[in-house]
Amino acid sequence: MSEYTCKILDGQVAIVTGAAQGLGEALARRLDKEGCKVVVADLNIEAAQKVADSLTDAIAVKVDVSNEEQVEAMVDAAVKKYGKLDLLVSNAAILISGAVVDFPADKWRKMMDVNLYGYFLCAKAAAKVMIPNRKGNIIQINSKSGKKGSYKNSAYAASKFGGIGLTQSLALELAEYNIRVNAICPGNLLDSPLWVNSLYEQYARNQGITPEEVRQKYLSQVPLGRGCTYADVANVMVFLASEQSSYMTGQAINVTGGQEMR
Ligand SMILES: NC(=O)c1ccc[n+]([C@@H]2O[C@H](COP(=O)([O-])OP(=O)(O)OC[C@H]3O[C@@H](n4cnc5c(N)ncnc54)[C@H](O)[C@@H]3O)[C@@H](O)[C@H]2O)c1
């Protein structure tokens, strides 16, 4: 097959938060392939730097998305280096699960801080530089758990439901500035580090089954019969970041193989 050469997002400047590993890294790599200059933003600066070094034109920025000063510095770094900001992909999030009665309150709040407040802070800082340009695109990586409650996973689902409310509200508010705001709700990325290093074990413990049974359970919920891949999510991100979706804002797009219907 011939090399894929059409760069749909050529010349755009993009920030991806949580881009040092997992889905965020994959999204940063896809934006690079599509011709973007990429700000690889993450708490883990060493890994973020490695990702940035492997891209065509990218910088790494250390950021805690729940810290307003650091988030503002991240957006400043993008504008200082590349002169503008076209796209924010708000991807950084954490997942701690557990029964409500055992859930440490500080951990529940921490998830709100990173997953919801962090999205607000990033969108706020991005909007400040996009509004004067009367152009911009904000994409939140949400989850199917942003639309349907998740068993013994109350903090994650609550933070992601909140993200959809924020997405719709920002879309209403920023439409007049030609800034579109959408969310992507992926299904289970069953081979991602989040699952392999943490979720199989967390869910097995919560549900009293083995990690392999957890995998089979989640696979059996998907009409298309497989887990979600990074490419599945990246394809929709590119569409939402491109002019091909210019009449779409305030949407939360399921990329789940049909899982939400089961
Ligand atoms: N893995 C899945 O199955 C799945 C499914 C649906 C949605 N999602 C969503 O996709 C996104 C990425 O998930 P992932 O599986 O790649 O996760 P991951 O844990 O592999 O990666 C998350 C990255 O975010 C960074 N990060 C964490 N807290 C941060 C903070 N406060 N500030 C800045 N960076 C921070 C981490 O260092 C890490 O590099 C999340 O929004 C997640 O909710 C994941």
Coordinates of C-alpha atoms and ligand atoms in Angstrom, one line a residue, residues 17-24 41-44 63-66 90-94 110 114 141-144 156 160 186-190 192-195 199 230, ligand 1:
T17 CA -2.9 16.9 27.6
G18 CA -1.9 13.6 29.2
A19 CA 0.1 12.8 26.0
A20 CA 3.1 11.1 27.6
Q21 CA 1.5 7.6 27.3
G22 CA -1.6 5.7 26.3
L23 CA -4.3 7.3 24.2
G24 CA -3.0 10.8 24.6
A41 CA 1.6 18.2 27.9
D42 CA 1.8 15.9 30.9
L43 CA 2.7 15.6 34.6
N44 CA 5.3 13.0 33.5
V63 CA 1.6 20.4 33.5
D64 CA -0.7 19.4 36.2
V65 CA -4.1 20.1 34.5
S66 CA -5.7 20.8 37.9
S90 CA -8.2 17.7 26.7
N91 CA -7.3 14.0 27.3
A92 CA -5.6 13.8 30.8
A93 CA -7.7 11.9 33.3
I94 CA -7.3 9.4 36.1
K110 CA -9.0 14.4 43.3
V114 CA -8.2 16.2 37.3
I141 CA -11.7 12.9 25.5
N142 CA -14.6 11.7 27.5
S143 CA -15.9 8.1 27.9
K144 CA -18.9 5.9 27.5
Y156 CA -15.1 8.5 37.1
K160 CA -17.2 12.4 32.8
P186 CA -14.5 5.9 23.6
G187 CA -15.4 2.4 24.7
N188 CA -12.9 0.2 26.5
L189 CA -9.3 0.4 25.2
L190 CA -8.7 -3.1 26.5
S192 CA -4.1 0.3 26.9
P193 CA -1.7 0.7 29.9
L194 CA -4.7 1.9 32.0
W195 CA -6.3 -1.5 31.6
L199 CA -8.2 -1.7 35.6
Y230 CA -6.3 4.2 19.6
Ligands
LIG1 N1 -8.2 3.4 28.5 C1 -9.5 3.4 28.3 O1 -10.1 2.3 28.2 C2 -10.3 4.6 28.1 C3 -11.7 4.4 27.7 C4 -12.5 5.6 27.6 C5 -11.9 6.8 27.8 N2 -10.6 7.0 28.2 C6 -10.1 8.3 28.4 O2 -9.0 8.5 27.6 C7 -8.1 9.4 28.2 C8 -6.7 8.8 28.3 O3 -6.8 7.6 29.0 P1 -5.5 6.6 29.0 O4 -6.1 5.2 29.1 O5 -4.6 6.9 27.9 O6 -4.9 6.9 30.4 P2 -3.4 6.7 31.0 O7 -3.5 6.6 32.5 O8 -2.7 5.7 30.2 O9 -2.7 8.1 30.6 C9 -3.1 9.3 31.2 C10 -2.0 10.3 31.1 O10 -2.4 11.5 31.8 C11 -1.4 12.0 32.6 N3 -2.0 12.7 33.7 C12 -2.6 12.2 34.8 N4 -3.0 13.2 35.7 C13 -2.6 14.3 35.1 C14 -2.6 15.7 35.5 N5 -3.2 16.0 36.7 N6 -2.1 16.6 34.7 C15 -1.5 16.3 33.5 N7 -1.4 15.0 33.1 C16 -1.9 14.0 33.9 C17 -0.6 10.7 33.0 O11 0.7 11.1 33.4 C18 -0.7 9.9 31.8 O12 0.4 10.2 30.9 C19 -8.7 9.7 29.6 O13 -9.5 10.9 29.5 C20 -9.6 8.5 29.8 O14 -10.7 8.9 30.7 C21 -9.8 5.9 28.4

